[in-house]
XYZ file of C-alpha atoms in Angstrom:
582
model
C 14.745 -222.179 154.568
C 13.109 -218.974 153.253
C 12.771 -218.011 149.585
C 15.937 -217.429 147.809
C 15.790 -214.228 145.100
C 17.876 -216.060 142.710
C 16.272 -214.557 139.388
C 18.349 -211.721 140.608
C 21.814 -212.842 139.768
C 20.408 -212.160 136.009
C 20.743 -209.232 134.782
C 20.582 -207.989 131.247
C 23.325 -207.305 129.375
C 24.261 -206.047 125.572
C 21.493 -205.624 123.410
C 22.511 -206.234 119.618
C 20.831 -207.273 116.175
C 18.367 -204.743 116.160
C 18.355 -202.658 112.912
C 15.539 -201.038 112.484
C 11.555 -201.144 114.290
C 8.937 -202.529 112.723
C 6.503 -200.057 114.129
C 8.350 -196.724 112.699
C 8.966 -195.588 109.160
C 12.589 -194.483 107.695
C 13.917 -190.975 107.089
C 17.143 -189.288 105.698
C 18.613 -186.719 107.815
C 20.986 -183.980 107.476
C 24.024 -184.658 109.869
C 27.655 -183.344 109.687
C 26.167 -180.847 106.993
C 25.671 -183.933 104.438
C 22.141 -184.975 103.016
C 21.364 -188.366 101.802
C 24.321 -190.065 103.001
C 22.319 -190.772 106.846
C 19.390 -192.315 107.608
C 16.880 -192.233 111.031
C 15.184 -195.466 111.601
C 13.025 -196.276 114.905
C 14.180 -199.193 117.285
C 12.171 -199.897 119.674
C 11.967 -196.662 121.988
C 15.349 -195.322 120.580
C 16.223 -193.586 117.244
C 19.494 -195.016 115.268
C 20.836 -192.817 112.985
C 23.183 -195.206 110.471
C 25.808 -194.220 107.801
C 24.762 -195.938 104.335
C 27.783 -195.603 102.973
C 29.252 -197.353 106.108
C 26.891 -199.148 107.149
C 27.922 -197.852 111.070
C 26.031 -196.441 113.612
C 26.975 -193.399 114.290
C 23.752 -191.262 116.401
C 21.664 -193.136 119.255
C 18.523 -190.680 120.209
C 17.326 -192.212 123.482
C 14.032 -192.783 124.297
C 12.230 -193.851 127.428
C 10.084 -196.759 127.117
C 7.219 -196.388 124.861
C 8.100 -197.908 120.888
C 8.686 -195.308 118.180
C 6.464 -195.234 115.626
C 6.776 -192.388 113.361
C 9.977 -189.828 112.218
C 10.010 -186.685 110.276
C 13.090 -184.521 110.018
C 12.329 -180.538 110.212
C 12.982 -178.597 107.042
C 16.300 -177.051 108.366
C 17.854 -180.329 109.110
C 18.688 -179.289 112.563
C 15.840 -181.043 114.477
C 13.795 -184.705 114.064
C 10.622 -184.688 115.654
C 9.982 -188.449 117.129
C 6.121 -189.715 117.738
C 5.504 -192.561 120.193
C 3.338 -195.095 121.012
C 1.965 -193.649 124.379
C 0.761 -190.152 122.155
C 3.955 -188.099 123.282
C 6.159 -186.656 120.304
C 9.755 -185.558 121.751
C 11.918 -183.033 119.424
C 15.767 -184.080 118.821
C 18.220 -181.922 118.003
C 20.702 -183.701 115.176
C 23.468 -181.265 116.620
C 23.344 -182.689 120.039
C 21.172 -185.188 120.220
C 18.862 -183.950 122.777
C 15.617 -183.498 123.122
C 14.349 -180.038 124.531
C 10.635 -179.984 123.500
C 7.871 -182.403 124.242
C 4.283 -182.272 123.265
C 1.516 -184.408 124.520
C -1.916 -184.899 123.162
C -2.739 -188.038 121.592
C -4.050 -190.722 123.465
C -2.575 -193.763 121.317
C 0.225 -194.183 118.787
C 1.434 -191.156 116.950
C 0.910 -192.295 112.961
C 1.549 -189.205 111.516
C 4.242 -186.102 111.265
C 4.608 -183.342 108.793
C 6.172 -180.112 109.001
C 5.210 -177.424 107.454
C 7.321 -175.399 104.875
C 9.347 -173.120 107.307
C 9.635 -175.561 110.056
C 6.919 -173.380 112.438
C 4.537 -175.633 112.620
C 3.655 -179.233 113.036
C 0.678 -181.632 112.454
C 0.256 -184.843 114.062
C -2.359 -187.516 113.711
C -2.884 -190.626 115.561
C -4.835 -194.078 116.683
C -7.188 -192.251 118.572
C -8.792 -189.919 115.384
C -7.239 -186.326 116.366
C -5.609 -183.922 114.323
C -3.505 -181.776 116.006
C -1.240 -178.892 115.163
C 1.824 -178.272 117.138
C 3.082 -174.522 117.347
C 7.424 -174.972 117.483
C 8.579 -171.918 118.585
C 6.404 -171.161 121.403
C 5.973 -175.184 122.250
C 2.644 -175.123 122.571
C -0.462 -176.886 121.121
C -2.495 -174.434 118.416
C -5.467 -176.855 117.604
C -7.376 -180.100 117.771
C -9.251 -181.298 114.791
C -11.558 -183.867 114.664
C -13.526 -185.591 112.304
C -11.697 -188.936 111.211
C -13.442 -191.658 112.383
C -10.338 -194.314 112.185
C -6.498 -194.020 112.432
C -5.269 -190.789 110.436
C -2.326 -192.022 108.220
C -1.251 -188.886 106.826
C -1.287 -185.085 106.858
C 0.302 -182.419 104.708
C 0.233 -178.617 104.838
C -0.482 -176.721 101.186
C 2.066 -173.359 100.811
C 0.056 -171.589 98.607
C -2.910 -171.158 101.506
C -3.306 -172.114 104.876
C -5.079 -175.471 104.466
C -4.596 -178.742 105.380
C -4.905 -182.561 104.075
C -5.114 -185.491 106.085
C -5.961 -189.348 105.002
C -7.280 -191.844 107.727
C -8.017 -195.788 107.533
C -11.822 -194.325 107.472
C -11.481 -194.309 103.209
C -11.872 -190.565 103.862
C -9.675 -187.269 103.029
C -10.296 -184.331 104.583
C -9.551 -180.431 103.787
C -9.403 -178.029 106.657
C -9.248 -174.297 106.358
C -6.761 -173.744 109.180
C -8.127 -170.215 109.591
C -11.409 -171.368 110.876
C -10.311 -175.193 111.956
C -12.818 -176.610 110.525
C -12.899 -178.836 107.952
C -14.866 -177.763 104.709
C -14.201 -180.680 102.204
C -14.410 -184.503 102.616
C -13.438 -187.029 99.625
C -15.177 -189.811 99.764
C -14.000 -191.769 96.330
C -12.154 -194.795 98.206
C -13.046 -198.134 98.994
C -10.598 -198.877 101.249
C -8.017 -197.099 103.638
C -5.908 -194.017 102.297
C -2.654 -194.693 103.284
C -1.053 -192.207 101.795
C -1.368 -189.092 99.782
C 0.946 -186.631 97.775
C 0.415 -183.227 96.307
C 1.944 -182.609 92.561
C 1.942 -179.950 90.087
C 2.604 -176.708 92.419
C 0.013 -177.797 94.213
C -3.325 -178.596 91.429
C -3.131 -181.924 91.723
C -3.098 -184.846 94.598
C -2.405 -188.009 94.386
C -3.851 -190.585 97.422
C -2.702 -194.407 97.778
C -5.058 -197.194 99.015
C -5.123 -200.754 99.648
C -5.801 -201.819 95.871
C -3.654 -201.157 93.721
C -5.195 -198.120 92.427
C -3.556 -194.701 92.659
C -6.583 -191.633 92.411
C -5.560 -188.759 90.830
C -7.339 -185.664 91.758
C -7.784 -181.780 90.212
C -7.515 -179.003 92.725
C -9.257 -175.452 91.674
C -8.580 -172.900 94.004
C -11.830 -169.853 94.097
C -11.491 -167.319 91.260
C -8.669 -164.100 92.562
C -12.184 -162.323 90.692
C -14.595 -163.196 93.678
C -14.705 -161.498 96.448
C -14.188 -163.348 99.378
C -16.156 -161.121 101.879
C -19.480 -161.509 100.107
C -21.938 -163.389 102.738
C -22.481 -166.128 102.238
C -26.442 -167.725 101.247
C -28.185 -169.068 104.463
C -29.076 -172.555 104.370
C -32.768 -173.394 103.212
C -34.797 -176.523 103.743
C -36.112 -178.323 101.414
C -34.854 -179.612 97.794
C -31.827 -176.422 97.532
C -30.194 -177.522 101.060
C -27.573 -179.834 99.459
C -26.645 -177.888 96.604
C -26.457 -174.618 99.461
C -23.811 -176.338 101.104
C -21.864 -177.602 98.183
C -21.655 -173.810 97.093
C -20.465 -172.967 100.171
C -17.531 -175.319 100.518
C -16.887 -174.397 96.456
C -15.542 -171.196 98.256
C -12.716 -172.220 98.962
C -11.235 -174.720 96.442
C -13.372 -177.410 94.207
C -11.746 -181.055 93.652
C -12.847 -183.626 91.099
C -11.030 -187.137 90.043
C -9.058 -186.204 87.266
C -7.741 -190.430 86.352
C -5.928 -193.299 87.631
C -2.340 -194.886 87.625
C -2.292 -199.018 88.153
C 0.580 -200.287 90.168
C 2.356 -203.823 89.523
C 2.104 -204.461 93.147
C -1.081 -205.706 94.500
C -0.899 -204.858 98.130
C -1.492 -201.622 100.574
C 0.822 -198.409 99.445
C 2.848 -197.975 102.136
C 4.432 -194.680 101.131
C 3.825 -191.415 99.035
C 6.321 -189.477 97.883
C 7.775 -186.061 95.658
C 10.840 -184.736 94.864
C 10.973 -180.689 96.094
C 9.880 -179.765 92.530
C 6.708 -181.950 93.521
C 6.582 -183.183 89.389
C 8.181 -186.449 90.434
C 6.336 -189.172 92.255
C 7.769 -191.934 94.471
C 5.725 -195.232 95.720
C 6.491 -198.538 97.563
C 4.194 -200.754 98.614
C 4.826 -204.042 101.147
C 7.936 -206.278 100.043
C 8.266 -210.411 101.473
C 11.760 -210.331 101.178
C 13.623 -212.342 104.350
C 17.002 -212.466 105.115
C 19.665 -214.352 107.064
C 22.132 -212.034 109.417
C 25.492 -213.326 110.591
C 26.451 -211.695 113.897
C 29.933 -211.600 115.560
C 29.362 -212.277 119.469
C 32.358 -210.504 120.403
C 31.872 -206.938 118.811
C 27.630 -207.564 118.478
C 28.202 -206.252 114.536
C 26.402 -207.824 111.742
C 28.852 -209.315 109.229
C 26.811 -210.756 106.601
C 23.376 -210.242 104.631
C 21.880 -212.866 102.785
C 18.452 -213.342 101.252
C 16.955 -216.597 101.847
C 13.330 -217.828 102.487
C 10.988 -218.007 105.325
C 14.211 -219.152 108.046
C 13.365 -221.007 110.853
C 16.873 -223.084 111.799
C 20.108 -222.739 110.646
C 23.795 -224.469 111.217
C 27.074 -223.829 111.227
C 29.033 -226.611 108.727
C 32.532 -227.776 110.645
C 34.832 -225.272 109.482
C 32.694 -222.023 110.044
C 32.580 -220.933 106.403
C 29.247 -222.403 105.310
C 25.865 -222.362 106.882
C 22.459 -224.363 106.781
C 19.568 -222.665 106.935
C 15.817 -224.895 107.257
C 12.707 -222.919 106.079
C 9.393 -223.057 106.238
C 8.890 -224.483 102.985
C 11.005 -227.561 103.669
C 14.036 -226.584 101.471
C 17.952 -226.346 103.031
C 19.825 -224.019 101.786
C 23.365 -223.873 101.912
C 25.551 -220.352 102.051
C 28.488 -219.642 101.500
C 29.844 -216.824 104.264
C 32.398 -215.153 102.642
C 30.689 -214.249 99.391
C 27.359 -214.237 100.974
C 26.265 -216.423 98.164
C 23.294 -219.534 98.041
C 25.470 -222.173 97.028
C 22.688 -225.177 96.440
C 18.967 -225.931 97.489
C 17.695 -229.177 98.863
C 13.900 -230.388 99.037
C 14.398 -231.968 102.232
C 11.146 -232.379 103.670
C 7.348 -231.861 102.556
C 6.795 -229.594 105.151
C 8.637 -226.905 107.451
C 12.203 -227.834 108.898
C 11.958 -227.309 112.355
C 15.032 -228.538 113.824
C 18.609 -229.303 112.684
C 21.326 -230.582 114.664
C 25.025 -231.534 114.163
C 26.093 -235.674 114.210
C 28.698 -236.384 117.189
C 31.757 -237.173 114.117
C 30.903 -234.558 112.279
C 30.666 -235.759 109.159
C 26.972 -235.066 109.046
C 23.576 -233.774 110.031
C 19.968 -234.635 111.214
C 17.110 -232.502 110.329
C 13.258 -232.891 111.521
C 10.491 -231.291 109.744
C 6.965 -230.992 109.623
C 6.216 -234.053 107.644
C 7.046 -236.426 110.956
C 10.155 -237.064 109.261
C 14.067 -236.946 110.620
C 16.247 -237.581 107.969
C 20.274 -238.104 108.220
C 22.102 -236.377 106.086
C 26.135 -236.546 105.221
C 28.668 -233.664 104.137
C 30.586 -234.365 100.860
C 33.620 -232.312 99.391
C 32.955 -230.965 95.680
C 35.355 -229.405 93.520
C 32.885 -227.156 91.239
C 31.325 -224.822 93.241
C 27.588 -223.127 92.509
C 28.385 -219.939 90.562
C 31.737 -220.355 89.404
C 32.836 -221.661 86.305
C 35.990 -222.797 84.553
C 38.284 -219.423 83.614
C 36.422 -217.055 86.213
C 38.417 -215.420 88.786
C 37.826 -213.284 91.851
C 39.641 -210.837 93.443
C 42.407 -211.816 95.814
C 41.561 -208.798 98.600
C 37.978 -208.785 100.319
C 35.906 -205.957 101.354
C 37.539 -204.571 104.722
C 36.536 -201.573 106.634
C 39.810 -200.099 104.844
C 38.968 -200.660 101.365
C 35.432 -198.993 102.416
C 37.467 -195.614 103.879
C 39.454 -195.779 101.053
C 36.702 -195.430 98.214
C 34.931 -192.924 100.696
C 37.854 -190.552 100.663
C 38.217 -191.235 96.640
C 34.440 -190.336 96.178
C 34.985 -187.468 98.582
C 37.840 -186.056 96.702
C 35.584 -186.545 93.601
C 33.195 -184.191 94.454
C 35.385 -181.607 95.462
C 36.882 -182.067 92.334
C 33.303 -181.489 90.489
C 32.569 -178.470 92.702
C 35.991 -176.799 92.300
C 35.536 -177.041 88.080
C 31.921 -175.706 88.072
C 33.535 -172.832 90.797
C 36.376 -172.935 88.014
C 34.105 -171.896 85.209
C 32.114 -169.651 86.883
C 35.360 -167.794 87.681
C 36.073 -167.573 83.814
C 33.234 -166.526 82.936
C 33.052 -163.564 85.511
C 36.085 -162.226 84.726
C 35.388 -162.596 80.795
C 32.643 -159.925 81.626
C 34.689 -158.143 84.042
C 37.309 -157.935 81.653
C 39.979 -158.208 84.515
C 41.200 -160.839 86.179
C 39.543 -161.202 89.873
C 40.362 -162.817 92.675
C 40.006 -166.729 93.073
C 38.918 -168.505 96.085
C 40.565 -171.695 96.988
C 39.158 -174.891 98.659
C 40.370 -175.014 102.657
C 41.606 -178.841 102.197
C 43.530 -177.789 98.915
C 44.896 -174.459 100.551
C 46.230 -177.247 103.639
C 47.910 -179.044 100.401
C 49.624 -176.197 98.922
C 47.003 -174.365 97.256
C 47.100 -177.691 94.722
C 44.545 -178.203 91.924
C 41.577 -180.486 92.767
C 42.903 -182.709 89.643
C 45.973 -183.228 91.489
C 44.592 -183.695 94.967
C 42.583 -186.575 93.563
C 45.594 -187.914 92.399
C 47.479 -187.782 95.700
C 44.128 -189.457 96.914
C 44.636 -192.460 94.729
C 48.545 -192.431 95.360
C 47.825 -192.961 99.218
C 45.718 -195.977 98.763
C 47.633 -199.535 99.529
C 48.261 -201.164 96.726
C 47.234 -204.415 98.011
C 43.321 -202.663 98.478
C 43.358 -200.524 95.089
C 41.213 -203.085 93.657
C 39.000 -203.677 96.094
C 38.291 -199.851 96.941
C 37.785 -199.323 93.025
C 35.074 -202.361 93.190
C 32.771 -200.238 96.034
C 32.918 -197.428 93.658
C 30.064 -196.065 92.617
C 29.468 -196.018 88.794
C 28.806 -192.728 89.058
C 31.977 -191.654 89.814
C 33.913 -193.689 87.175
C 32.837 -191.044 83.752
C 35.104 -188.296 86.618
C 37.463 -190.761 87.301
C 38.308 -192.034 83.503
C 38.416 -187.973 82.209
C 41.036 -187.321 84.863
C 43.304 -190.443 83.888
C 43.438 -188.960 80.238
C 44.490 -185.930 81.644
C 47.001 -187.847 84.325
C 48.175 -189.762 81.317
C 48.958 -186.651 78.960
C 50.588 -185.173 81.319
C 52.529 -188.546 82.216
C 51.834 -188.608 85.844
C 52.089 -192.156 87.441
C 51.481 -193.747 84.406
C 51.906 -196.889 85.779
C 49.287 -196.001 88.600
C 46.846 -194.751 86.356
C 46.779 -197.647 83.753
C 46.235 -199.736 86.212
C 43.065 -198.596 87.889
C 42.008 -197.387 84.152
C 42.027 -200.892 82.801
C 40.766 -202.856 86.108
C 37.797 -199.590 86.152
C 37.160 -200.855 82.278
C 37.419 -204.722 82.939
C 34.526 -204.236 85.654
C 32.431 -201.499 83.717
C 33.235 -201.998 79.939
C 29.058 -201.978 79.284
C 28.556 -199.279 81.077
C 31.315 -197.294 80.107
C 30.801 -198.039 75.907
C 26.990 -197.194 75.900
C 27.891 -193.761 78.093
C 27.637 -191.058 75.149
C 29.370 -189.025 77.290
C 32.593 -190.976 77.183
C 33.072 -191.306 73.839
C 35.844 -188.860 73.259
C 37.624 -190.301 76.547
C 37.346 -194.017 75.026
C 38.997 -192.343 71.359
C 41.681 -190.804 73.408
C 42.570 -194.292 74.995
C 42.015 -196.094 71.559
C 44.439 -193.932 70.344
C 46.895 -194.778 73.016
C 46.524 -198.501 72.159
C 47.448 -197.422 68.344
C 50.279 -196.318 68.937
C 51.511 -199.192 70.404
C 50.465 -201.619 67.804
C 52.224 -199.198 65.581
C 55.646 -199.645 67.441
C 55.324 -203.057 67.380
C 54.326 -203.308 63.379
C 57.519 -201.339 63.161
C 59.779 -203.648 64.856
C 58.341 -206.164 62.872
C 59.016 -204.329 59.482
C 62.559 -203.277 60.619
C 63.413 -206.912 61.659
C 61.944 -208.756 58.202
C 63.697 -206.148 55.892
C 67.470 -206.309 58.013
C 67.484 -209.711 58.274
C 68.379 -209.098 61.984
C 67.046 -208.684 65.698
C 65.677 -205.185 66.195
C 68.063 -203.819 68.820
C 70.174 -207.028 68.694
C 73.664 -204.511 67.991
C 73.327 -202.666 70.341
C 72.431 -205.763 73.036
C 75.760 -207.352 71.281
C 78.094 -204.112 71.582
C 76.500 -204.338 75.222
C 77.711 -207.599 75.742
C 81.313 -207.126 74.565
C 82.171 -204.392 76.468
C 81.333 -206.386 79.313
C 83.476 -209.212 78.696
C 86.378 -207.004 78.020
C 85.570 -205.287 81.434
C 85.868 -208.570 83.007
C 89.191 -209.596 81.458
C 90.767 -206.763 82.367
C 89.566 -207.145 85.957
C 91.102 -210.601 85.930
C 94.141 -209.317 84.483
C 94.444 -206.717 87.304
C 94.021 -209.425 89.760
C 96.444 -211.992 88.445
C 99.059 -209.337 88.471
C 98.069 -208.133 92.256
């Protein structure tokens, strides 16, 4: 009988659980005309694009086979250049997701992209050494530069001339004078790799990252505006002046000199550099241990629950499906509880790893085998207290639901809107103040589809249309952020006396969840009187009562309940009356 090919009745089916790559660094993009809410992350050879707010998938870039390894979105937002692990980088369009331009160069693993400032241009460094800069438009390569002698880690153009940085994992960092491509500068102050770098202080400072804990700060002088930059330049002579020659030479251009030092907390490599656009704020993050364990559904392949844990290596599922086991490396079991995503105890089980564990046949129990050349039996038992909650603390009765997460999107949308349309608002005042006439107004598109409504009231119909049964919930996801917008517009609701029973009921659940936050907010001060106020006059009604009560010697409101009364038992005599004579 000849060989069967029975390997090929398997084929592969769903892939799931994959996040992000471990190979590719993370980038927001602009998508749906909205920065900061989206996020590209490399897996394996494709691109995810995920909604943070979310937490959905909503953009797949495909890729071929090679393992991304390095993102940068263009300065427009409309493109996201993707670097490989073959060399190749491949240009995505965010609109439509495909990718119409594709440069190859590098020999090994792209490790760096950078744009420059109008999007024209881009740099590229990689495993193999090379520099090379990319011309957009006319998809073409403009130049190779060369001169690292390890992995180039990072590159970034300089808007005020047309020069270059780049870092490797040589210790090095490297100016080049794009004009000539070659490079006229090399700082050589590191004892390790230069993993990243950042330019501050319109551009007269640079910062560069290591593998210490160390960040160098440097002074950029560009040549005097005074010095005329077509004088020729000294000839190189042997002997004693040939080093200082040269250094006068490259001075031409731009001198740099260590200017001090910050000291990070963390002790490993930097892993990233980064500014704000204003380039006067400064951003680093270095490695981070932190594991988790993900719960997946099988059905829909969605993750369904986070939770931080040590170094995992088994995990069960207790009889019941709402609690699970997980071993770890350094012998402990650790018990979760799904729904909260909560550690609910830690055990010392073994003295080294926990390699295996495995239901008993009733049950009632487990086994678990470690390191230590132990098995050990254990047994489930019932508890009343539960780890983390304590006598007169209560949860919500709703859970967090794909609902409740729509809901306090659209509230946070109509927030903003609301913010936009009051600045627009004011700006409107103010212009026709000067105009001395009143001009015309635009109105918001959504509020013109609601009537031409205010944006006050359109967050209120917002609110209105949320169930009741997820009010809380949705209000819980809120950002704090949003509550100083949210607690100035119930004062207003409550003036006014719209929904009053609506509004005091998100306004005290909003306070019973952020009361510190809220009462050290300087800002809400005159919001907080206004309610105080409110709660006056209550106790003010009610000290009335009392007065009106203690000085009549009666119920307040007890005649009137009593005349109430009366006529209703005459009513209902004279009903029987009417019947007895029918």
């Amino acid at each position: 009988m000849g060989l069967t090919r029975q390997y090929l009745r398997y084929a592969a089916s769903a892939l799931f659980g994959v996040v992000a790559g471990l190979k590719s660094n993370v980038c927001y993009v602009t998508l749906r005309g909205e920065k900061g809410r989206y996020v590209a992350v490399g897996a394996c050879e494709h691109v995810f694009i995920w909604d943070t707010r979310k937490g959905e998938k909503v953009l797949i870039l495909q890729g071929q086979k090679q393992e991304v390894t390095q993102l940068r979105p263009s300065p427009d937002g409309l493109a996201l250049a993707v670097g490989y692990e073959d060399g190749s980088i491949r240009i995505f369009s965010l609109l439509s997701g495909e990718s119409g331009i594709t440069f190859n160069g590098h020999k090994s693993a792209v490790t760096a992209l950078t744009y420059d400032q109008l999007g024209g241009r881009l740099v590229s460094g990689s495993k193999d050494t090379d520099v090379i800069v990319w011309d957009v438009i006319n998809e073409s390569g403009l130049y190779r530069l060369k001169g690292h002698k390890d992995a180039v880690t990072q590159a970034v153009f300089l808007t005020a001339s047309n020069l270059l940085v780049t870092s490797g994992k040589d210790t090095l960092v490297k100016w080049w004078d794009l004009d000539t491509q070659h490079c006229f500068r090399t700082m050589v102050g590191h004892r390790t790799e230069v993993w990243g770098l950042a330019v501050l202080a319109d551009e007269r400072r640079i910062l560069t990252g290591s593998a210490d804990s160390e960040l160098r700060a440097w002074t950029i002088s560009y040549v005097s505006e005074n010095e005329d930059p077509g004088e020729p330049r000294l000839k190189k002579t042997k002997g004693l002046g040939e080093e200082e020659e040269e250094e006068v030479s490259e001075e031409r251009i731009l001198t740099c000199e260590r200017y001090g030092s910050i000291m990070r907390e963390g002790r490993d490599r930097v892993v990233t550099l980064g500014v704000d656009r204003t380039r006067r704020f400064l951003a680093c993050h270095g490695t981070d241990s932190l594991l988790e364990v993900k719960i997946w559904n099988r059905s829909t392949l969605q993750c369904i629950r986070t939770m931080p844990c040590d170094y995992a290596l088994c995990s069960l599922f207790v009889p019941g499906d709402r609690h699970v086991i997980v071993g770890t490396k350094s012998g402990k079991l650790q018990l979760f509880d799904l729904s909260s995503g909560s550690e609910l105890d830690a055990v010392d089980a073994h003295d080294g790893a926990v390699w295996s564990i495995s239901l008993s046949p009733d049950q009632r129990g487990f086994t678990t085998g470690g390191a230590d050349k132990c098995v050990k039996f254990w047994e489930f038992e019932l508890v009343n207290d539960v780890a983390g909650e304590k006598e007169g603390e209560a949860a919500l009765a709703g859970k967090k639901t794909i609902e409740t997460v729509k809901a306090t999107e659209r509230i946070m949308e109509a927030v903003e809107l609301h913010r936009e349309e009051s600045s627009k608002l004011e700006e409107h005042r103010a212009l026709c103040k000067a105009a001395g006439k009143e001009l015309p107004k635009k109105i918001h598109p959504i509020l013109q589809a609601y009537g031409n409504m205010s944006s006050s009231d359109y967050v209120l119909d917002v609110i209105k249309k949320v169930r009741s049964s997820e009010l809380e919930e949705s209000l819980l996801v809120l950002p704090f952020s949003y509550v100083p917008d949210l607690l100035t517009l119930f004062r207003d609701y409550m003036r006014q006396s719209s929904d009053v029973e609506l509004i005091c009921r998100c306004l005290f659940f909003l306070l019973r969840i952020h009361f510190g936050g809220i009462t050290s907010n300087q800002m809400l001060l005159g919001v907080i009187e206004d309610l105080d106020v409110m709660g006056v006059n209550m106790a003010a009604l009610q000290f009335l009562k009392r007065e009106i009560e203690a000085k009549e010697e009666v119920l307040f409101f007890a005649d009137a309940t009593e005349r109430f009364e009366e006529k209703r038992r005459k009513r209902k005599k004279k009903e029987k009356m009417l019947l007895t004579l029918v």
